[in-house]
mmCIF file of C-alpha atoms in Angstrom:
data_model
loop_
_atom_site.group_PDB
_atom_site.id
_atom_site.type_symbol
_atom_site.label_atom_id
_atom_site.label_comp_id
_atom_site.label_asym_id
_atom_site.label_seq_id
_atom_site.Cartn_x
_atom_site.Cartn_y
_atom_site.Cartn_z
ATOM 1 C CA MET V 933 -8.294 -7.694 2.803
ATOM 2 C CA ASN V 934 -8.653 -11.862 1.898
ATOM 3 C CA LYS V 935 -6.484 -12.343 -1.187
ATOM 4 C CA TYR V 936 -9.862 -13.590 -3.146
ATOM 5 C CA LEU V 937 -11.805 -10.541 -2.716
ATOM 6 C CA SER V 938 -9.113 -8.530 -3.889
ATOM 7 C CA ALA V 939 -8.799 -10.459 -6.605
ATOM 8 C CA VAL V 940 -12.655 -9.740 -7.776
ATOM 9 C CA PHE V 941 -12.222 -6.126 -7.221
ATOM 10 C CA LEU V 942 -8.782 -5.787 -9.775
ATOM 11 C CA PHE V 943 -11.116 -7.943 -11.948
ATOM 12 C CA ILE V 944 -14.166 -5.404 -11.820
ATOM 13 C CA ILE V 945 -11.822 -2.637 -11.807
ATOM 14 C CA PHE V 946 -9.835 -4.032 -14.868
ATOM 15 C CA LEU V 947 -13.065 -5.009 -16.468
ATOM 16 C CA GLY V 948 -14.470 -0.924 -16.299
ATOM 17 C CA ILE V 949 -10.588 0.590 -17.456
ATOM 18 C CA TYR V 950 -10.610 -2.018 -20.365
ATOM 19 C CA TYR V 951 -13.979 -1.828 -21.408
ATOM 20 C CA PHE V 952 -14.384 1.959 -20.936
ATOM 21 C CA GLY V 953 -11.544 2.352 -23.365
ATOM 22 C CA SER V 954 -12.078 -0.434 -25.864
ATOM 23 C CA PHE V 955 -12.430 0.061 -29.639
ATOM 24 C CA SER V 956 -15.580 2.223 -30.929
ATOM 25 C CA LYS V 957 -14.564 0.801 -34.729
ATOM 26 C CA ILE V 958 -12.827 -2.606 -35.689
ATOM 27 C CA PRO V 959 -9.368 -1.460 -35.802
ATOM 28 C CA PHE V 960 -6.484 -2.094 -38.203
ATOM 29 C CA ALA V 961 -3.943 -4.697 -37.968
ATOM 30 C CA ASP V 962 -5.435 -8.627 -38.035
ATOM 31 C CA CYS V 963 -8.516 -7.484 -36.026
ATOM 32 C CA VAL V 964 -11.289 -7.624 -38.565
ATOM 33 C CA GLY V 965 -9.743 -11.056 -39.713
ATOM 34 C CA PHE V 966 -10.745 -12.640 -36.765
ATOM 35 C CA VAL V 967 -13.851 -10.699 -36.162
ATOM 36 C CA LEU V 968 -14.934 -12.351 -40.062
ATOM 37 C CA SER V 969 -14.184 -15.839 -39.074
ATOM 38 C CA ALA V 970 -16.499 -15.166 -35.978
ATOM 39 C CA GLU V 971 -19.296 -13.775 -37.758
ATOM 40 C CA LYS V 972 -19.108 -16.122 -40.515
ATOM 41 C CA GLY V 973 -20.333 -18.832 -37.622
ATOM 42 C CA ILE V 974 -17.954 -21.741 -38.755
ATOM 43 C CA TRP V 975 -16.410 -23.788 -36.331
ATOM 44 C CA GLU V 976 -12.747 -23.544 -36.932
ATOM 45 C CA THR V 977 -11.473 -26.982 -37.559
ATOM 46 C CA THR V 978 -7.818 -26.775 -37.666
ATOM 47 C CA ALA V 979 -5.054 -25.856 -35.384
ATOM 48 C CA SER V 980 -2.587 -23.808 -38.021
ATOM 49 C CA ALA V 981 0.049 -21.046 -36.568
ATOM 50 C CA THR V 982 -2.599 -18.504 -37.756
ATOM 51 C CA SER V 983 -6.072 -19.952 -37.371
ATOM 52 C CA HIS V 984 -5.884 -19.624 -33.516
ATOM 53 C CA PHE V 985 -8.268 -22.346 -32.862
ATOM 54 C CA LEU V 986 -9.590 -21.869 -29.064
ATOM 55 C CA TYR V 987 -9.866 -18.296 -29.553
ATOM 56 C CA ILE V 988 -12.409 -17.837 -32.636
ATOM 57 C CA ASN V 989 -14.124 -21.005 -31.678
ATOM 58 C CA THR V 990 -14.505 -19.479 -27.949
ATOM 59 C CA VAL V 991 -15.941 -16.187 -29.777
ATOM 60 C CA ILE V 992 -18.427 -18.082 -31.961
ATOM 61 C CA PHE V 993 -19.283 -20.077 -29.101
ATOM 62 C CA ILE V 994 -20.237 -16.850 -26.842
ATOM 63 C CA LYS V 995 -21.657 -14.865 -30.001
ATOM 64 C CA ASN V 996 -24.352 -18.033 -30.182
ATOM 65 C CA LEU V 997 -24.751 -18.368 -26.651
ATOM 66 C CA ALA V 998 -25.781 -14.845 -26.148
ATOM 67 C CA GLY V 999 -27.199 -13.985 -29.317
ATOM 68 C CA ILE V 1000 -24.959 -10.828 -30.002
ATOM 69 C CA ASN V 1001 -22.924 -10.381 -33.429
ATOM 70 C CA ALA V 1002 -19.274 -11.207 -33.846
ATOM 71 C CA ILE V 1003 -17.955 -7.586 -32.496
ATOM 72 C CA GLU V 1004 -19.561 -7.796 -29.463
ATOM 73 C CA ALA V 1005 -18.775 -11.397 -28.393
ATOM 74 C CA SER V 1006 -15.064 -10.299 -29.267
ATOM 75 C CA ARG V 1007 -15.078 -7.605 -27.586
ATOM 76 C CA PHE V 1008 -16.656 -9.789 -24.148
ATOM 77 C CA LEU V 1009 -13.852 -12.486 -24.382
ATOM 78 C CA VAL V 1010 -10.907 -9.476 -24.894
ATOM 79 C CA VAL V 1011 -11.884 -7.771 -22.362
ATOM 80 C CA SER V 1012 -12.454 -10.063 -19.732
ATOM 81 C CA SER V 1013 -9.721 -12.066 -20.236
ATOM 82 C CA GLY V 1014 -7.641 -8.862 -19.867
ATOM 83 C CA ALA V 1015 -9.090 -8.119 -16.683
ATOM 84 C CA ALA V 1016 -8.897 -11.912 -15.053
ATOM 85 C CA THR V 1017 -5.686 -11.932 -16.054
ATOM 86 C CA VAL V 1018 -4.631 -9.444 -13.725
ATOM 87 C CA SER V 1019 -6.174 -10.497 -10.904
ATOM 88 C CA VAL V 1020 -4.062 -13.772 -11.683
ATOM 89 C CA ILE V 1021 -1.165 -12.141 -11.692
ATOM 90 C CA TYR V 1022 -1.939 -10.731 -7.943
ATOM 91 C CA LEU V 1023 -3.166 -14.085 -7.022
ATOM 92 C CA THR V 1024 0.729 -15.433 -8.236
ATOM 93 C CA VAL V 1025 2.507 -12.768 -6.814
ATOM 94 C CA LYS V 1026 0.529 -12.818 -3.463
ATOM 95 C CA SER V 1027 1.406 -16.820 -3.627
ATOM 96 C CA ILE V 1028 5.646 -16.110 -4.217
ATOM 97 C CA SER V 1029 5.977 -12.819 -2.087
ATOM 98 C CA LYS V 1030 3.151 -12.977 1.059
ATOM 99 C CA THR V 1031 3.016 -9.403 0.357
ATOM 100 C CA GLU V 1032 -0.354 -7.009 -0.113
ATOM 101 C CA TRP V 1033 0.742 -3.816 -1.442
ATOM 102 C CA ALA V 1034 3.374 -5.393 -3.891
ATOM 103 C CA SER V 1035 0.945 -8.010 -5.284
ATOM 104 C CA LEU V 1036 -1.351 -4.862 -6.100
ATOM 105 C CA THR V 1037 1.027 -2.929 -7.100
ATOM 106 C CA ALA V 1038 2.713 -5.596 -9.704
ATOM 107 C CA ALA V 1039 -1.258 -6.411 -10.504
ATOM 108 C CA PHE V 1040 -1.456 -2.385 -11.725
ATOM 109 C CA ILE V 1041 1.766 -1.907 -13.375
ATOM 110 C CA PHE V 1042 0.672 -5.179 -15.261
ATOM 111 C CA GLY V 1043 -2.989 -3.866 -16.222
ATOM 112 C CA PHE V 1044 -1.259 -0.780 -17.249
ATOM 113 C CA SER V 1045 1.447 -2.199 -19.195
ATOM 114 C CA PHE V 1046 1.403 -0.608 -22.857
ATOM 115 C CA SER V 1047 1.788 -3.778 -24.493
ATOM 116 C CA PHE V 1048 -1.074 -5.497 -22.220
ATOM 117 C CA TRP V 1049 -3.639 -2.716 -22.389
ATOM 118 C CA ARG V 1050 -3.219 -2.089 -26.148
ATOM 119 C CA ASN V 1051 -4.104 -5.680 -26.584
ATOM 120 C CA ALA V 1052 -7.208 -5.885 -23.808
ATOM 121 C CA GLU V 1053 -8.504 -3.091 -26.449
ATOM 122 C CA ILE V 1054 -9.016 -4.385 -29.275
ATOM 123 C CA VAL V 1055 -9.948 -7.696 -31.516
ATOM 124 C CA GLU V 1056 -6.890 -9.315 -31.378
ATOM 125 C CA VAL V 1057 -5.891 -13.367 -29.556
ATOM 126 C CA TYR V 1058 -3.394 -11.978 -26.968
ATOM 127 C CA THR V 1059 -5.183 -11.525 -23.913
ATOM 128 C CA TYR V 1060 -6.878 -14.335 -24.421
ATOM 129 C CA ASN V 1061 -3.550 -16.376 -24.416
ATOM 130 C CA SER V 1062 -2.312 -14.517 -21.648
ATOM 131 C CA LEU V 1063 -4.906 -15.450 -19.459
ATOM 132 C CA TRP V 1064 -4.146 -19.698 -20.295
ATOM 133 C CA VAL V 1065 -0.555 -18.437 -19.870
ATOM 134 C CA SER V 1066 -1.076 -16.520 -16.408
ATOM 135 C CA LEU V 1067 -2.480 -19.231 -15.014
ATOM 136 C CA PHE V 1068 0.465 -21.873 -16.261
ATOM 137 C CA PHE V 1069 2.929 -19.600 -14.231
ATOM 138 C CA PHE V 1070 -0.078 -19.434 -10.955
ATOM 139 C CA SER V 1071 0.010 -23.108 -10.989
ATOM 140 C CA MET V 1072 4.296 -23.771 -10.973
ATOM 141 C CA ILE V 1073 4.321 -21.607 -8.346
ATOM 142 C CA LYS V 1074 1.460 -22.435 -6.624
ATOM 143 C CA SER V 1075 2.922 -26.312 -6.659
ATOM 144 C CA VAL V 1076 6.437 -24.688 -5.691
ATOM 145 C CA ILE V 1077 5.656 -22.483 -2.640
ATOM 146 C CA GLU V 1078 2.527 -24.377 -1.063
ATOM 147 C CA LYS V 1079 3.616 -27.829 -2.138
ATOM 148 C CA LYS V 1080 0.011 -28.425 -3.568
ATOM 149 C CA ARG V 1081 0.504 -31.022 -5.874
ATOM 150 C CA ILE V 1082 -3.034 -30.627 -7.999
ATOM 151 C CA TYR V 1083 -1.143 -28.016 -9.539
ATOM 152 C CA ILE V 1084 1.698 -30.101 -11.078
ATOM 153 C CA LEU V 1085 -1.125 -31.366 -13.317
ATOM 154 C CA LEU V 1086 -2.442 -27.861 -13.942
ATOM 155 C CA SER V 1087 0.324 -26.463 -14.820
ATOM 156 C CA SER V 1088 0.513 -28.955 -18.157
ATOM 157 C CA LEU V 1089 -3.203 -29.017 -18.591
ATOM 158 C CA PHE V 1090 -2.826 -24.897 -18.899
ATOM 159 C CA LEU V 1091 0.078 -24.832 -21.006
ATOM 160 C CA GLY V 1092 -1.596 -27.302 -23.044
ATOM 161 C CA ILE V 1093 -4.452 -25.704 -23.539
ATOM 162 C CA SER V 1094 -2.934 -22.436 -24.199
ATOM 163 C CA LEU V 1095 -1.054 -23.861 -27.377
ATOM 164 C CA TRP V 1096 -4.650 -24.059 -28.915
ATOM 165 C CA VAL V 1097 -4.746 -20.702 -28.220
ATOM 166 C CA HIS V 1098 -1.291 -19.620 -29.935
ATOM 167 C CA ILE V 1099 1.698 -22.058 -31.335
ATOM 168 C CA GLN V 1100 4.081 -19.252 -29.746
ATOM 169 C CA ASN V 1101 3.456 -21.059 -26.082
ATOM 170 C CA ILE V 1102 5.697 -24.061 -27.093
ATOM 171 C CA LEU V 1103 8.652 -21.307 -26.592
ATOM 172 C CA LEU V 1104 7.146 -22.671 -23.026
ATOM 173 C CA ILE V 1105 7.940 -26.133 -23.023
ATOM 174 C CA PRO V 1106 11.707 -25.712 -21.929
ATOM 175 C CA SER V 1107 10.420 -23.892 -18.557
ATOM 176 C CA LEU V 1108 7.188 -26.594 -18.162
ATOM 177 C CA LEU V 1109 10.673 -29.454 -18.628
ATOM 178 C CA VAL V 1110 12.201 -28.000 -16.122
ATOM 179 C CA PHE V 1111 9.463 -27.789 -13.856
ATOM 180 C CA LEU V 1112 8.651 -31.357 -13.902
ATOM 181 C CA PHE V 1113 12.350 -31.733 -13.543
ATOM 182 C CA TYR V 1114 12.781 -30.751 -10.184
ATOM 183 C CA PHE V 1115 9.295 -32.907 -9.411
ATOM 184 C CA ARG V 1116 11.081 -35.741 -10.583
ATOM 185 C CA ASN V 1117 10.780 -37.469 -7.272
ATOM 186 C CA GLU V 1118 6.886 -36.603 -7.277
ATOM 187 C CA LYS V 1119 6.886 -39.272 -10.001
ATOM 188 C CA LYS V 1120 3.046 -40.045 -9.559
ATOM 189 C CA TYR V 1121 2.440 -36.494 -10.408
ATOM 190 C CA ALA V 1122 5.489 -35.798 -12.620
ATOM 191 C CA VAL V 1123 4.525 -38.418 -15.176
ATOM 192 C CA ALA V 1124 0.789 -37.868 -15.529
ATOM 193 C CA SER V 1125 1.324 -34.093 -16.043
ATOM 194 C CA LEU V 1126 3.796 -35.094 -18.858
ATOM 195 C CA PHE V 1127 0.989 -37.105 -20.185
ATOM 196 C CA ILE V 1128 -1.364 -34.275 -19.884
ATOM 197 C CA PHE V 1129 0.576 -31.769 -21.525
ATOM 198 C CA ALA V 1130 2.064 -34.571 -24.437
ATOM 199 C CA ALA V 1131 -1.503 -35.453 -25.283
ATOM 200 C CA LEU V 1132 -2.872 -32.100 -25.892
ATOM 201 C CA PHE V 1133 0.594 -30.888 -28.066
ATOM 202 C CA SER V 1134 -0.139 -34.133 -30.026
ATOM 203 C CA SER V 1135 -3.769 -33.680 -30.790
ATOM 204 C CA LEU V 1136 -3.023 -30.686 -32.500
ATOM 205 C CA PHE V 1137 -0.807 -32.430 -34.917
ATOM 206 C CA ILE V 1138 -3.456 -35.579 -35.322
ATOM 207 C CA LEU V 1139 -6.425 -32.739 -35.366
ATOM 208 C CA ASN V 1140 -4.482 -31.449 -38.758
ATOM 209 C CA ILE V 1141 -3.345 -34.535 -40.052
ATOM 210 C CA SER V 1142 -6.703 -35.849 -39.835
ATOM 211 C CA GLN V 1143 -7.862 -33.344 -41.887
ATOM 212 C CA GLY V 1144 -5.038 -33.599 -45.036
ATOM 213 C CA LEU V 1145 -3.025 -31.113 -43.333
ATOM 214 C CA PRO V 1146 0.874 -31.692 -43.190
ATOM 215 C CA PHE V 1147 3.089 -32.581 -40.019
ATOM 216 C CA LYS V 1148 4.615 -29.374 -39.001
ATOM 217 C CA SER V 1149 1.198 -27.521 -40.031
ATOM 218 C CA PRO V 1150 0.226 -26.423 -36.359
ATOM 219 C CA TYR V 1151 3.432 -24.594 -36.292
ATOM 220 C CA SER V 1152 3.783 -23.343 -39.577
ATOM 221 C CA SER V 1153 1.513 -20.777 -42.286
ATOM 222 C CA ASP V 1154 1.307 -20.069 -45.823
ATOM 223 C CA GLN V 1155 0.980 -16.919 -45.454
ATOM 224 C CA GLY V 1156 4.288 -15.781 -44.950
ATOM 225 C CA THR V 1157 7.862 -16.657 -44.275
ATOM 226 C CA TRP V 1158 8.099 -14.816 -41.254
ATOM 227 C CA VAL V 1159 10.655 -17.129 -39.356
ATOM 228 C CA GLU V 1160 12.707 -18.119 -42.440
ATOM 229 C CA ASP V 1161 13.447 -13.985 -43.327
ATOM 230 C CA SER V 1162 14.390 -13.686 -38.640
ATOM 231 C CA LEU V 1163 17.237 -16.009 -39.788
ATOM 232 C CA LYS V 1164 18.484 -13.778 -43.049
ATOM 233 C CA LYS V 1165 18.949 -10.198 -41.314
ATOM 234 C CA SER V 1166 22.270 -8.406 -40.823
ATOM 235 C CA THR V 1167 24.155 -8.208 -37.857
ATOM 236 C CA ILE V 1168 23.149 -4.212 -37.493
ATOM 237 C CA GLN V 1169 19.674 -5.007 -38.076
ATOM 238 C CA TYR V 1170 19.964 -7.669 -34.990
ATOM 239 C CA VAL V 1171 21.148 -4.791 -32.619
ATOM 240 C CA LYS V 1172 19.122 -2.897 -33.621
ATOM 241 C CA ASP V 1173 16.274 -5.613 -32.544
ATOM 242 C CA PHE V 1174 17.838 -6.188 -29.459
ATOM 243 C CA PHE V 1175 17.783 -2.437 -28.445
ATOM 244 C CA GLN V 1176 14.503 -2.044 -29.893
ATOM 245 C CA SER V 1177 13.398 -4.784 -27.334
ATOM 246 C CA LEU V 1178 14.835 -2.861 -24.923
ATOM 247 C CA ALA V 1179 12.617 0.153 -25.624
ATOM 248 C CA TYR V 1180 9.198 -2.326 -25.545
ATOM 249 C CA LEU V 1181 10.621 -3.339 -22.010
ATOM 250 C CA ILE V 1182 11.146 0.383 -20.802
ATOM 251 C CA TYR V 1183 8.096 1.353 -22.497
ATOM 252 C CA ASN V 1184 5.452 -1.303 -21.033
ATOM 253 C CA PHE V 1185 7.517 -0.959 -17.214
ATOM 254 C CA ASN V 1186 8.633 2.560 -17.090
ATOM 255 C CA VAL V 1187 10.533 3.315 -14.174
ATOM 256 C CA PHE V 1188 8.947 -0.002 -12.004
ATOM 257 C CA THR V 1189 11.934 -2.053 -14.464
ATOM 258 C CA TYR V 1190 14.277 -1.560 -12.375
ATOM 259 C CA PHE V 1191 12.502 -3.567 -9.262
ATOM 260 C CA GLY V 1192 11.869 -6.432 -12.250
ATOM 261 C CA VAL V 1193 15.586 -6.746 -12.318
ATOM 262 C CA ALA V 1194 15.594 -6.281 -8.768
ATOM 263 C CA GLY V 1195 12.851 -9.475 -8.343
ATOM 264 C CA ILE V 1196 15.063 -11.552 -11.152
ATOM 265 C CA LEU V 1197 17.972 -11.056 -8.947
ATOM 266 C CA LEU V 1198 16.484 -11.494 -5.634
ATOM 267 C CA LEU V 1199 14.742 -14.761 -7.275
ATOM 268 C CA TYR V 1200 18.237 -16.120 -7.889
ATOM 269 C CA LYS V 1201 19.037 -15.908 -4.101
ATOM 270 C CA THR V 1202 16.034 -17.182 -2.803
ATOM 271 C CA ASN V 1203 14.666 -19.559 -4.812
ATOM 272 C CA ARG V 1204 17.002 -20.922 -7.416
ATOM 273 C CA LYS V 1205 14.107 -23.711 -8.742
ATOM 274 C CA MET V 1206 11.979 -21.258 -9.362
ATOM 275 C CA PHE V 1207 14.350 -18.690 -11.148
ATOM 276 C CA PHE V 1208 15.157 -21.725 -13.496
ATOM 277 C CA VAL V 1209 12.238 -22.286 -14.540
ATOM 278 C CA PHE V 1210 11.310 -18.755 -15.023
ATOM 279 C CA THR V 1211 14.433 -18.551 -17.130
ATOM 280 C CA ALA V 1212 14.028 -21.113 -19.277
ATOM 281 C CA GLY V 1213 10.706 -19.723 -20.583
ATOM 282 C CA ALA V 1214 11.583 -16.630 -20.327
ATOM 283 C CA VAL V 1215 15.217 -16.478 -22.536
ATOM 284 C CA CYS V 1216 13.334 -18.541 -25.305
ATOM 285 C CA VAL V 1217 10.164 -15.966 -25.571
ATOM 286 C CA TYR V 1218 12.395 -12.828 -25.251
ATOM 287 C CA GLY V 1219 14.852 -14.094 -27.875
ATOM 288 C CA PHE V 1220 12.443 -15.300 -30.519
ATOM 289 C CA SER V 1221 9.869 -12.148 -29.712
ATOM 290 C CA THR V 1222 13.065 -9.343 -30.302
ATOM 291 C CA PHE V 1223 14.297 -11.303 -33.737
ATOM 292 C CA TYR V 1224 10.985 -12.333 -34.899
ATOM 293 C CA ALA V 1225 10.672 -10.770 -38.803
ATOM 294 C CA VAL V 1226 7.347 -9.031 -38.252
ATOM 295 C CA SER V 1227 6.096 -5.058 -37.557
ATOM 296 C CA ASP V 1228 3.976 -5.922 -34.749
ATOM 297 C CA ASN V 1229 6.466 -8.049 -33.031
ATOM 298 C CA TYR V 1230 5.927 -6.731 -29.594
ATOM 299 C CA VAL V 1231 2.658 -8.319 -28.982
ATOM 300 C CA PHE V 1232 5.372 -11.644 -28.560
ATOM 301 C CA PHE V 1233 6.733 -10.409 -26.120
ATOM 302 C CA LEU V 1234 3.235 -10.688 -23.483
ATOM 303 C CA PRO V 1235 4.494 -13.760 -22.141
ATOM 304 C CA PHE V 1236 7.911 -12.648 -20.979
ATOM 305 C CA ASN V 1237 6.159 -9.158 -19.672
ATOM 306 C CA ILE V 1238 3.475 -11.741 -17.721
ATOM 307 C CA ILE V 1239 7.395 -13.074 -16.488
ATOM 308 C CA PHE V 1240 8.437 -9.509 -15.579
ATOM 309 C CA ALA V 1241 5.464 -8.549 -14.493
ATOM 310 C CA LEU V 1242 5.894 -11.264 -11.196
ATOM 311 C CA SER V 1243 9.398 -10.312 -10.925
ATOM 312 C CA VAL V 1244 8.719 -6.690 -10.451
ATOM 313 C CA GLY V 1245 6.408 -7.685 -7.699
ATOM 314 C CA TYR V 1246 8.952 -10.266 -6.030
ATOM 315 C CA GLY V 1247 11.458 -7.287 -6.081
ATOM 316 C CA LEU V 1248 9.488 -4.808 -4.462
ATOM 317 C CA SER V 1249 8.783 -7.387 -2.140
ATOM 318 C CA SER V 1250 12.164 -7.117 -0.621
ATOM 319 C CA ALA V 1251 12.599 -5.934 3.078
ATOM 320 C CA LYS V 1252 14.701 -3.100 1.892
ATOM 321 C CA TYR V 1253 12.219 -1.678 -0.307
ATOM 322 C CA ALA V 1254 9.542 -1.785 2.091
ATOM 323 C CA ARG V 1255 9.369 1.891 2.852
ATOM 324 C CA LEU V 1256 8.392 2.335 -1.104
ATOM 325 C CA ARG V 1257 4.653 1.098 0.098
ATOM 326 C CA LYS V 1258 3.449 4.260 0.589
ATOM 327 C CA PHE V 1259 4.372 5.545 -2.529
ATOM 328 C CA SER V 1260 2.966 2.469 -4.674
ATOM 329 C CA TRP V 1261 0.152 4.788 -5.467
ATOM 330 C CA VAL V 1262 2.336 6.433 -8.279
ATOM 331 C CA CYS V 1263 1.466 3.199 -10.790
ATOM 332 C CA LEU V 1264 -1.997 4.853 -10.725
ATOM 333 C CA LEU V 1265 -0.101 7.734 -13.098
ATOM 334 C CA ILE V 1266 1.066 5.414 -15.697
ATOM 335 C CA PRO V 1267 -1.787 6.211 -17.988
ATOM 336 C CA MET V 1268 -0.307 9.665 -17.439
ATOM 337 C CA GLY V 1269 3.285 8.826 -18.714
ATOM 338 C CA TYR V 1270 1.609 8.209 -21.979
ATOM 339 C CA LEU V 1271 -0.412 11.333 -22.712
ATOM 340 C CA LEU V 1272 3.112 13.405 -21.640
ATOM 341 C CA PHE V 1273 5.177 11.165 -24.205
ATOM 342 C CA TYR V 1274 2.145 11.402 -26.613
ATOM 343 C CA LYS V 1275 2.272 15.286 -25.987
ATOM 344 C CA ALA V 1276 6.404 15.607 -26.084
ATOM 345 C CA ALA V 1277 6.382 13.747 -29.520
ATOM 346 C CA PHE V 1278 4.233 16.217 -31.216
ATOM 347 C CA LEU V 1279 6.978 18.700 -30.542
ATOM 348 C CA THR V 1280 9.486 16.857 -32.239
ATOM 349 C CA GLU V 1281 9.440 17.147 -35.947
ATOM 350 C CA LYS V 1282 10.087 13.353 -36.106
ATOM 351 C CA GLY V 1283 7.108 13.146 -34.451
ATOM 352 C CA LYS V 1284 4.507 14.825 -36.267
ATOM 353 C CA GLU V 1285 5.521 13.264 -39.758
ATOM 354 C CA PHE V 1286 5.697 9.479 -38.227
ATOM 355 C CA HIS V 1287 2.096 10.887 -37.116
ATOM 356 C CA ALA V 1288 0.775 12.329 -40.673
ATOM 357 C CA TYR V 1289 2.318 9.321 -42.569
ATOM 358 C CA LYS V 1290 0.254 6.940 -40.084
ATOM 359 C CA GLU V 1291 -2.828 9.066 -39.528
ATOM 360 C CA TYR V 1292 -4.753 6.458 -41.771
ATOM 361 C CA LYS V 1293 -5.088 4.634 -38.870
ATOM 362 C CA GLY V 1294 -4.907 6.874 -35.867
ATOM 363 C CA GLY V 1295 -1.213 8.210 -35.989
ATOM 364 C CA LEU V 1296 0.555 8.825 -32.393
ATOM 365 C CA ASP V 1297 -2.806 8.339 -30.897
ATOM 366 C CA TYR V 1298 -2.513 4.619 -32.659
ATOM 367 C CA TYR V 1299 0.804 3.971 -31.241
ATOM 368 C CA VAL V 1300 1.680 5.919 -28.232
ATOM 369 C CA LEU V 1301 -1.960 5.684 -26.068
ATOM 370 C CA PRO V 1302 -3.153 1.954 -25.290
ATOM 371 C CA TRP V 1303 -6.743 2.999 -25.089
ATOM 372 C CA MET V 1304 -8.592 2.736 -28.591
ATOM 373 C CA ASN V 1305 -11.947 4.310 -27.861
ATOM 374 C CA ASN V 1306 -12.994 7.029 -30.680
ATOM 375 C CA ASN V 1307 -10.440 5.187 -33.141
ATOM 376 C CA ALA V 1308 -9.872 5.166 -36.894
ATOM 377 C CA GLY V 1309 -11.664 1.904 -38.618
ATOM 378 C CA ILE V 1310 -10.903 0.069 -41.394
ATOM 379 C CA LEU V 1311 -14.485 -0.944 -42.779
ATOM 380 C CA GLU V 1312 -14.572 3.208 -42.735
ATOM 381 C CA PHE V 1313 -11.590 3.339 -44.575
ATOM 382 C CA THR V 1314 -12.393 0.592 -47.105
ATOM 383 C CA ILE V 1315 -15.899 1.916 -47.864
ATOM 384 C CA ASP V 1316 -14.601 4.880 -48.686
ATOM 385 C CA LYS V 1317 -11.287 3.612 -50.879
ATOM 386 C CA LYS V 1318 -8.634 5.615 -49.066
ATOM 387 C CA GLN V 1319 -5.327 5.000 -49.777
ATOM 388 C CA ALA V 1320 -2.426 4.261 -47.328
ATOM 389 C CA PRO V 1321 1.128 5.386 -47.826
ATOM 390 C CA GLU V 1322 2.056 1.826 -46.735
ATOM 391 C CA PRO V 1323 0.939 -1.887 -47.860
ATOM 392 C CA ILE V 1324 -1.726 -2.743 -46.191
ATOM 393 C CA GLU V 1325 -3.731 -5.081 -48.713
ATOM 394 C CA TRP V 1326 -3.662 -8.432 -46.488
ATOM 395 C CA MET V 1327 -5.929 -6.165 -43.442
ATOM 396 C CA THR V 1328 -8.414 -4.759 -46.675
ATOM 397 C CA ILE V 1329 -8.916 -8.156 -48.414
ATOM 398 C CA SER V 1330 -10.578 -9.615 -44.759
ATOM 399 C CA ALA V 1331 -12.253 -5.784 -44.730
ATOM 400 C CA VAL V 1332 -14.141 -6.571 -48.577
ATOM 401 C CA GLU V 1333 -15.685 -9.618 -47.241
ATOM 402 C CA TYR V 1334 -16.845 -8.586 -43.840
ATOM 403 C CA ILE V 1335 -18.294 -5.768 -45.723
ATOM 404 C CA LYS V 1336 -19.870 -7.858 -48.318
ATOM 405 C CA VAL V 1337 -21.419 -10.219 -45.457
ATOM 406 C CA LEU V 1338 -22.628 -7.015 -43.542
ATOM 407 C CA LYS V 1339 -24.492 -6.294 -46.511
ATOM 408 C CA GLY V 1340 -26.005 -9.491 -46.993
ATOM 409 C CA LYS V 1341 -27.327 -8.972 -43.262
ATOM 410 C CA GLY V 1342 -29.183 -6.148 -44.432
ATOM 411 C CA TYR V 1343 -26.544 -3.794 -43.415
ATOM 412 C CA THR V 1344 -26.416 -0.697 -45.245
ATOM 413 C CA GLU V 1345 -22.576 1.485 -45.853
ATOM 414 C CA GLU V 1346 -23.382 3.701 -43.199
ATOM 415 C CA GLN V 1347 -24.287 1.692 -40.301
ATOM 416 C CA ILE V 1348 -21.098 -0.577 -41.380
ATOM 417 C CA ARG V 1349 -18.823 2.646 -41.394
ATOM 418 C CA LYS V 1350 -19.437 3.028 -37.720
ATOM 419 C CA LEU V 1351 -18.635 -0.750 -37.085
#
């Protein structure tokens, strides 16, 4: 089958999966803040660590172009970006492995991985960000494997654009620099590529400074001291963070984690240049995400998860695993694994206690199952003046403001509860 036809089929399949499982009501966390910004329709003019300039403005553009509300515009961008990223994963593995079944399997494994699937079902920036990051990796592999020099330029272009979506992607700069170092003999392309990235990166600072913001504004925020707090943990907490990161990895890739490790070793043996290019980015992202002092740090692993998914595909393509081709359909059972874990958690006292404590936003349904249809909504929670057993004022403040905006547009409280 033509690889681009396979990519189209994957896009359609996951577009359907993600739309079917998409949120019924605006979820908790940062979701309502994003929708509120889009609903106001005021173009974002600064690029700080929390403004997500390109994401918000893309949602507003879709909203205005299609004449739909902010919720549906956000859903369209998140779901379509998620499905497109899965297709790019497939094309990337196919370029480096030349193996159809391994490439398809890797795409399904990543598409069904908990962290990515969950973010494709809610109103968040991370699937849109993942699309640009995956295109960055795709371009680098194309440059090395197929010797297509135009992709040297595209690598910098895609990474530069991704910074306008999420500043966390500065952690991938070492990967780009190692990549360009290996192409130093292609001076024309390497210099032009570096210039493209530098122009896009520096534009963040120029935009903000022109509006009176401090120099550090693109990578800092006045909403929290998360980076500083990350450096103040005890040794025991750092150890716990590390083992938690391994738990995240295994929950995302289950039994296929083994083939990710095998892929890393195989790449080291067969293509040292690509190994060091990807290792430079993977180590930075994984290290930062592991110790970053936020409660939802699992989302920051997504760029690393993309790298690991490529490694899974490359590992599966090894000749010694060729006999596993007839068992590759097992990846389709990954959703069943989430259901089994969900059922098993309810058989334990700690699982029941956790579900009761977090029930205000869905309990174990929210934390264990990636799909979000029939979920608990932040707007309904706020209208009914319900109380949570933990501080969530940072969510409800945006919810209260969004409710006012909707009432100003003629929505009743009963209608708002359903959003």
